[in-house]
Amino acid sequence: MSTGDVSTKPVALIAGPTASGKSDLAIELALTLDRPCVVINADSAQVYSDLRVLSARPSEAETRGVAHRLFGAWDGAEPCSAADWAARAKREIEDAHLAGQVPILVGGTGLYIRTLLDGIAPVPRIDPAVRAAVRALPVAAAYAALTAEDPQRAAVLKPADTTRVARALEVVRSTGKPLAHWQQQRVGGIGPVIDLHPLVLLPPREWLFERCDRRFALMLENGAVEEVETLLERDLPAASPVMRAIGVPEIAGMLRGEWSREEAVARGRQTTRNYAKRQYTWFRNQPSQEWPRCQSERCSMEAHFERLFAF
């Protein structure tokens, strides 16, 4: 994005854990502001076209005529990284500003939001031979190697975390420097050149968990099973993000006869709750403490976005 007077580049952000009502609030804000708006997805599941039901992607009716971007924008066969999403989000935000619209980011993927605002670590391109050799290692062997070559990183990772262990090991082997060295540097973030109007949703936990339970059961009744059946027919790699999305492994196990529908519901509810807990902790602690937090079930648009309404 170009630089200039940040007051001319407002960006609203509504973030928080799953089932906290972010999308509804984003649409309410868009309809309340006396300016045209566009809602931009910042949820790592809602980017996939294959996960309309399981990601709770807003339907056309639910958008209430407000333009939505980056919802269902990736095919499940194409993994969407934080860097991929941030690059697309930058373009959508710039297009919105050029059109005189207010971009409203909405989602619960903290890594996406942090990458967009703060930038990414400038890790050099990984040598393909190094990557192939590391990815061929059993996770136990990769973790042992990482413990020897980058003990600081190994100490904060779980030994069975295949993806992160492999990433850290390939970085130190390919670049000669540990991942922490590169993560101390950030490039490409838009935070300094926009006027951010953030709101973090942290509603009462019991209210949130009850919504998680109810929503997963409704998904099963409204097409989630058929959605997973279609995904399984595509025979995508089990490790791909779309196949690891909440609800997919639980329903897939039911379809394969590994457990009953009741067990699938119990597993899906628990997985959703666990995810919501992790998101809740992240959004409570990681964003700037200057960002306003709404801890009630309903949030006042005018109160939390007072500066935005004053434009």
Tab-separated table of C-alpha atoms in Angstrom:
chain	number	residue	atom	x	y	z
A	1	MET	CA	0.000	0.000	0.000
A	2	SER	CA	1.092	3.552	-0.635
A	3	THR	CA	1.983	5.835	2.214
A	4	GLY	CA	0.255	9.067	3.108
A	5	ASP	CA	-2.093	10.510	5.682
A	6	VAL	CA	-3.261	7.491	7.656
A	7	SER	CA	-6.509	9.269	8.540
A	8	THR	CA	-7.594	8.771	4.937
A	9	LYS	CA	-7.092	5.003	5.228
A	10	PRO	CA	-9.415	3.693	7.932
A	11	VAL	CA	-9.575	-0.071	8.440
A	12	ALA	CA	-11.984	-1.614	10.933
A	13	LEU	CA	-11.165	-4.949	12.549
A	14	ILE	CA	-13.560	-7.213	14.448
A	15	ALA	CA	-11.700	-10.206	15.831
A	16	GLY	CA	-12.270	-12.928	18.373
A	17	PRO	CA	-12.868	-16.638	18.909
A	18	THR	CA	-15.152	-18.806	16.824
A	19	ALA	CA	-18.906	-18.474	17.446
A	20	SER	CA	-18.495	-15.032	19.054
A	21	GLY	CA	-20.717	-13.302	16.504
A	22	LYS	CA	-17.984	-11.493	14.557
A	23	SER	CA	-19.648	-11.725	11.154
A	24	ASP	CA	-22.974	-10.394	12.420
A	25	LEU	CA	-21.236	-7.432	14.028
A	26	ALA	CA	-19.226	-6.710	10.893
A	27	ILE	CA	-22.404	-6.572	8.822
A	28	GLU	CA	-24.104	-4.442	11.472
A	29	LEU	CA	-21.172	-2.011	11.399
A	30	ALA	CA	-21.254	-1.881	7.598
A	31	LEU	CA	-24.972	-1.120	7.594
A	32	THR	CA	-24.699	1.450	10.393
A	33	LEU	CA	-21.802	3.487	9.022
A	34	ASP	CA	-22.752	6.327	6.727
A	35	ARG	CA	-20.114	5.181	4.241
A	36	PRO	CA	-19.868	2.237	1.808
A	37	CYS	CA	-18.068	-0.737	3.321
A	38	VAL	CA	-16.594	-4.065	2.299
A	39	VAL	CA	-16.145	-7.017	4.677
A	40	ILE	CA	-12.857	-8.911	4.251
A	41	ASN	CA	-12.455	-12.398	5.674
A	42	ALA	CA	-9.598	-13.082	8.121
A	43	ASP	CA	-10.540	-16.655	9.044
A	44	SER	CA	-8.322	-19.516	7.872
A	45	ALA	CA	-11.240	-21.936	7.380
A	46	GLN	CA	-13.602	-19.535	5.658
A	47	VAL	CA	-11.060	-18.933	2.880
A	48	TYR	CA	-11.779	-22.404	1.469
A	49	SER	CA	-14.616	-22.830	-1.008
A	50	ASP	CA	-14.998	-26.461	0.162
A	51	LEU	CA	-15.989	-25.439	3.718
A	52	ARG	CA	-19.129	-23.362	3.336
A	53	VAL	CA	-21.015	-25.142	6.133
A	54	LEU	CA	-18.213	-26.227	8.460
A	55	SER	CA	-16.592	-22.788	8.477
A	56	ALA	CA	-19.953	-21.035	9.020
A	57	ARG	CA	-19.304	-18.888	5.973
A	58	PRO	CA	-22.041	-16.244	5.615
A	59	SER	CA	-24.649	-17.077	3.004
A	60	GLU	CA	-25.658	-14.538	0.381
A	61	ALA	CA	-28.790	-13.752	2.385
A	62	GLU	CA	-26.782	-13.298	5.593
A	63	THR	CA	-24.479	-10.728	3.970
A	64	ARG	CA	-27.535	-8.460	3.621
A	65	GLY	CA	-26.177	-6.859	0.477
A	66	VAL	CA	-22.795	-5.907	1.990
A	67	ALA	CA	-19.838	-6.766	-0.261
A	68	HIS	CA	-17.746	-9.657	1.068
A	69	ARG	CA	-14.226	-10.554	-0.055
A	70	LEU	CA	-11.883	-13.561	0.431
A	71	PHE	CA	-14.693	-15.847	1.576
A	72	GLY	CA	-14.344	-19.170	-0.262
A	73	ALA	CA	-11.551	-17.670	-2.369
A	74	TRP	CA	-9.222	-20.719	-2.222
A	75	ASP	CA	-9.815	-24.227	-3.495
A	76	GLY	CA	-9.112	-26.893	-0.875
A	77	ALA	CA	-6.316	-28.330	-2.991
A	78	GLU	CA	-4.397	-25.045	-2.652
A	79	PRO	CA	-3.221	-24.413	0.926
A	80	CYS	CA	-3.571	-20.778	1.983
A	81	SER	CA	-0.693	-19.593	4.165
A	82	ALA	CA	-0.754	-16.462	6.292
A	83	ALA	CA	1.521	-14.788	3.757
A	84	ASP	CA	-0.783	-15.804	0.884
A	85	TRP	CA	-3.800	-14.406	2.660
A	86	ALA	CA	-2.046	-11.191	3.714
A	87	ALA	CA	-0.990	-10.467	0.133
A	88	ARG	CA	-4.566	-10.833	-1.096
A	89	ALA	CA	-5.963	-8.874	1.845
A	90	LYS	CA	-3.602	-5.972	1.128
A	91	ARG	CA	-4.929	-5.756	-2.418
A	92	GLU	CA	-8.542	-5.902	-1.256
A	93	ILE	CA	-7.917	-3.149	1.302
A	94	GLU	CA	-6.199	-0.948	-1.247
A	95	ASP	CA	-9.015	-1.506	-3.758
A	96	ALA	CA	-11.570	-0.598	-1.093
A	97	HIS	CA	-9.767	2.625	-0.231
A	98	LEU	CA	-9.487	3.567	-3.897
A	99	ALA	CA	-13.244	3.019	-4.223
A	100	GLY	CA	-13.968	5.174	-1.160
A	101	GLN	CA	-15.018	2.181	0.941
A	102	VAL	CA	-14.190	1.291	4.538
A	103	PRO	CA	-12.612	-2.204	4.742
A	104	ILE	CA	-13.877	-4.241	7.689
A	105	LEU	CA	-11.603	-7.170	8.532
A	106	VAL	CA	-13.407	-9.959	10.363
A	107	GLY	CA	-12.037	-13.250	11.630
A	108	GLY	CA	-10.404	-15.266	14.329
A	109	THR	CA	-7.068	-16.296	12.835
A	110	GLY	CA	-4.548	-14.328	14.850
A	111	LEU	CA	-1.610	-15.296	12.641
A	112	TYR	CA	-3.375	-13.886	9.583
A	113	ILE	CA	-4.095	-10.600	11.328
A	114	ARG	CA	-0.607	-10.279	12.788
A	115	THR	CA	1.010	-11.036	9.420
A	116	LEU	CA	-1.090	-8.398	7.669
A	117	LEU	CA	-0.450	-5.679	10.240
A	118	ASP	CA	3.122	-6.448	11.337
A	119	GLY	CA	4.536	-8.114	8.234
A	120	ILE	CA	6.328	-11.417	7.809
A	121	ALA	CA	9.763	-12.685	8.711
A	122	PRO	CA	12.048	-12.359	5.657
A	123	VAL	CA	13.127	-16.006	5.634
A	124	PRO	CA	15.136	-16.691	2.454
A	125	ARG	CA	13.869	-19.298	0.028
A	126	ILE	CA	14.461	-22.784	1.396
A	127	ASP	CA	16.770	-25.013	-0.642
A	128	PRO	CA	14.477	-27.647	-2.221
A	129	ALA	CA	16.961	-30.427	-1.469
A	130	VAL	CA	17.063	-29.424	2.194
A	131	ARG	CA	13.265	-29.267	2.364
A	132	ALA	CA	12.878	-32.692	0.779
A	133	ALA	CA	15.423	-34.250	3.146
A	134	VAL	CA	13.829	-32.702	6.243
A	135	ARG	CA	10.279	-33.601	5.248
A	136	ALA	CA	11.353	-37.207	4.681
A	137	LEU	CA	12.491	-37.566	8.307
A	138	PRO	CA	10.229	-39.183	10.915
A	139	VAL	CA	9.100	-36.492	13.339
A	140	ALA	CA	11.106	-38.021	16.204
A	141	ALA	CA	14.305	-37.857	14.159
A	142	ALA	CA	13.525	-34.326	12.999
A	143	TYR	CA	12.923	-33.190	16.581
A	144	ALA	CA	16.181	-34.762	17.747
A	145	ALA	CA	18.042	-32.960	14.969
A	146	LEU	CA	16.335	-29.682	15.819
A	147	THR	CA	17.290	-30.087	19.478
A	148	ALA	CA	20.921	-30.249	18.403
A	149	GLU	CA	20.827	-27.536	15.716
A	150	ASP	CA	18.330	-25.044	17.192
A	151	PRO	CA	17.765	-25.957	20.855
A	152	GLN	CA	15.983	-22.671	21.593
A	153	ARG	CA	13.272	-23.426	19.041
A	154	ALA	CA	13.051	-27.098	19.979
A	155	ALA	CA	12.412	-26.137	23.590
A	156	VAL	CA	9.180	-24.317	22.723
A	157	LEU	CA	7.800	-26.908	20.283
A	158	LYS	CA	5.992	-30.147	20.986
A	159	PRO	CA	8.065	-33.134	19.811
A	160	ALA	CA	5.126	-34.449	17.765
A	161	ASP	CA	4.380	-31.143	16.007
A	162	THR	CA	5.394	-32.364	12.560
A	163	THR	CA	4.791	-29.133	10.654
A	164	ARG	CA	6.537	-26.691	13.006
A	165	VAL	CA	9.453	-28.985	13.774
A	166	ALA	CA	10.110	-29.519	10.069
A	167	ARG	CA	9.819	-25.807	9.339
A	168	ALA	CA	12.302	-24.835	12.053
A	169	LEU	CA	14.775	-27.517	11.004
A	170	GLU	CA	14.665	-26.667	7.300
A	171	VAL	CA	15.188	-22.977	8.065
A	172	VAL	CA	18.278	-23.480	10.197
A	173	ARG	CA	19.752	-25.971	7.743
A	174	SER	CA	19.026	-23.913	4.630
A	175	THR	CA	19.889	-20.437	5.936
A	176	GLY	CA	22.462	-21.209	8.611
A	177	LYS	CA	20.467	-19.161	11.120
A	178	PRO	CA	17.659	-20.206	13.490
A	179	LEU	CA	14.065	-19.246	12.821
A	180	ALA	CA	14.117	-16.811	15.759
A	181	HIS	CA	16.756	-14.736	13.950
A	182	TRP	CA	14.404	-14.169	11.007
A	183	GLN	CA	11.307	-13.689	13.166
A	184	GLN	CA	12.928	-10.719	14.877
A	185	GLN	CA	12.642	-8.913	11.546
A	186	ARG	CA	9.319	-8.047	9.932
A	187	VAL	CA	8.644	-6.661	6.470
A	188	GLY	CA	5.529	-5.740	4.523
A	189	GLY	CA	3.093	-4.977	7.347
A	190	ILE	CA	0.414	-2.350	6.694
A	191	GLY	CA	-0.009	-1.320	10.336
A	192	PRO	CA	2.046	1.900	10.019
A	193	VAL	CA	0.146	3.174	6.969
A	194	ILE	CA	-3.487	2.650	7.992
A	195	ASP	CA	-5.735	4.058	10.686
A	196	LEU	CA	-6.829	0.882	12.476
A	197	HIS	CA	-10.132	0.745	14.366
A	198	PRO	CA	-9.995	-2.628	16.174
A	199	LEU	CA	-12.445	-4.442	18.420
A	200	VAL	CA	-11.693	-7.761	20.139
A	201	LEU	CA	-14.666	-9.883	21.185
A	202	LEU	CA	-14.217	-11.773	24.446
A	203	PRO	CA	-17.754	-12.724	25.514
A	204	PRO	CA	-18.487	-14.824	28.636
A	205	ARG	CA	-16.940	-18.240	28.146
A	206	GLU	CA	-20.043	-20.291	29.025
A	207	TRP	CA	-22.105	-18.286	26.543
A	208	LEU	CA	-19.434	-18.831	23.918
A	209	PHE	CA	-19.111	-22.572	24.536
A	210	GLU	CA	-22.877	-23.061	24.427
A	211	ARG	CA	-22.891	-21.385	21.018
A	212	CYS	CA	-20.031	-23.649	19.890
A	213	ASP	CA	-21.999	-26.753	20.903
A	214	ARG	CA	-25.210	-25.594	19.266
A	215	ARG	CA	-23.514	-24.498	16.063
A	216	PHE	CA	-21.744	-27.805	15.458
A	217	ALA	CA	-24.968	-29.766	15.876
A	218	LEU	CA	-26.725	-27.433	13.424
A	219	MET	CA	-23.914	-27.885	10.912
A	220	LEU	CA	-24.530	-31.631	10.856
A	221	GLU	CA	-28.177	-30.991	10.128
A	222	ASN	CA	-27.482	-28.447	7.406
A	223	GLY	CA	-25.071	-30.067	5.002
A	224	ALA	CA	-21.794	-30.668	6.863
A	225	VAL	CA	-21.917	-34.424	6.264
A	226	GLU	CA	-22.402	-33.944	2.538
A	227	GLU	CA	-19.610	-31.379	2.547
A	228	VAL	CA	-17.170	-33.876	4.045
A	229	GLU	CA	-18.343	-36.623	1.689
A	230	THR	CA	-17.453	-34.358	-1.242
A	231	LEU	CA	-14.048	-33.605	0.273
A	232	LEU	CA	-13.279	-37.294	0.785
A	233	GLU	CA	-14.153	-37.971	-2.850
A	234	ARG	CA	-11.431	-35.495	-3.864
A	235	ASP	CA	-8.806	-37.654	-2.107
A	236	LEU	CA	-6.840	-34.633	-0.899
A	237	PRO	CA	-3.779	-35.201	1.331
A	238	ALA	CA	-4.806	-35.842	4.932
A	239	ALA	CA	-2.291	-33.229	6.118
A	240	SER	CA	-3.754	-30.432	3.973
A	241	PRO	CA	-5.362	-27.593	5.941
A	242	VAL	CA	-8.818	-28.164	4.493
A	243	MET	CA	-8.785	-31.814	5.628
A	244	ARG	CA	-7.686	-30.833	9.147
A	245	ALA	CA	-10.341	-28.135	9.549
A	246	ILE	CA	-12.576	-28.517	12.581
A	247	GLY	CA	-15.349	-30.972	11.865
A	248	VAL	CA	-13.748	-32.672	8.871
A	249	PRO	CA	-11.806	-35.417	10.765
A	250	GLU	CA	-14.723	-35.939	13.153
A	251	ILE	CA	-17.299	-36.399	10.388
A	252	ALA	CA	-14.870	-38.353	8.207
A	253	GLY	CA	-14.415	-40.861	11.042
A	254	MET	CA	-18.185	-41.264	11.238
A	255	LEU	CA	-18.456	-41.820	7.490
A	256	ARG	CA	-15.722	-44.462	7.649
A	257	GLY	CA	-17.601	-46.258	10.434
A	258	GLU	CA	-14.940	-45.574	13.060
A	259	TRP	CA	-17.490	-44.059	15.447
A	260	SER	CA	-21.179	-43.221	15.667
A	261	ARG	CA	-22.942	-39.979	14.795
A	262	GLU	CA	-23.288	-39.260	18.521
A	263	GLU	CA	-19.537	-39.700	18.968
A	264	ALA	CA	-18.876	-37.467	15.970
A	265	VAL	CA	-21.025	-34.752	17.543
A	266	ALA	CA	-19.232	-35.113	20.898
A	267	ARG	CA	-15.817	-35.004	19.238
A	268	GLY	CA	-16.781	-32.030	17.052
A	269	ARG	CA	-18.134	-30.068	19.986
A	270	GLN	CA	-15.024	-30.705	22.077
A	271	THR	CA	-12.673	-29.811	19.241
A	272	THR	CA	-14.611	-26.604	18.618
A	273	ARG	CA	-14.478	-25.709	22.316
A	274	ASN	CA	-10.746	-26.387	22.483
A	275	TYR	CA	-10.170	-24.165	19.461
A	276	ALA	CA	-12.310	-21.404	20.930
A	277	LYS	CA	-10.314	-21.602	24.179
A	278	ARG	CA	-7.018	-21.203	22.325
A	279	GLN	CA	-8.373	-18.282	20.327
A	280	TYR	CA	-9.786	-16.683	23.470
A	281	THR	CA	-6.392	-16.868	25.180
A	282	TRP	CA	-4.597	-15.494	22.106
A	283	PHE	CA	-6.919	-12.529	21.665
A	284	ARG	CA	-6.883	-11.750	25.370
A	285	ASN	CA	-3.089	-11.612	25.543
A	286	GLN	CA	-1.485	-11.077	22.136
A	287	PRO	CA	-3.011	-7.951	20.533
A	288	SER	CA	-2.061	-4.561	21.917
A	289	GLN	CA	-3.729	-3.897	25.241
A	290	GLU	CA	-4.794	-0.570	23.743
A	291	TRP	CA	-7.194	-2.423	21.478
A	292	PRO	CA	-10.681	-2.253	23.011
A	293	ARG	CA	-12.190	-5.509	24.251
A	294	CYS	CA	-15.907	-6.222	24.395
A	295	GLN	CA	-16.661	-8.765	27.123
A	296	SER	CA	-20.440	-8.819	26.839
A	297	GLU	CA	-22.733	-10.815	24.564
A	298	ARG	CA	-23.697	-7.681	22.650
A	299	CYS	CA	-21.407	-4.827	21.634
A	300	SER	CA	-22.344	-1.247	20.821
A	301	MET	CA	-21.077	-0.240	17.399
A	302	GLU	CA	-21.252	3.470	18.183
A	303	ALA	CA	-19.388	3.108	21.481
A	304	HIS	CA	-16.553	0.910	20.213
A	305	PHE	CA	-16.128	2.589	16.835
A	306	GLU	CA	-16.673	6.177	17.921
A	307	ARG	CA	-13.683	7.506	15.954
A	308	LEU	CA	-14.818	5.691	12.822
A	309	PHE	CA	-18.311	7.157	13.061
A	310	ALA	CA	-16.741	10.609	13.410
A	311	PHE	CA	-15.155	10.452	9.937
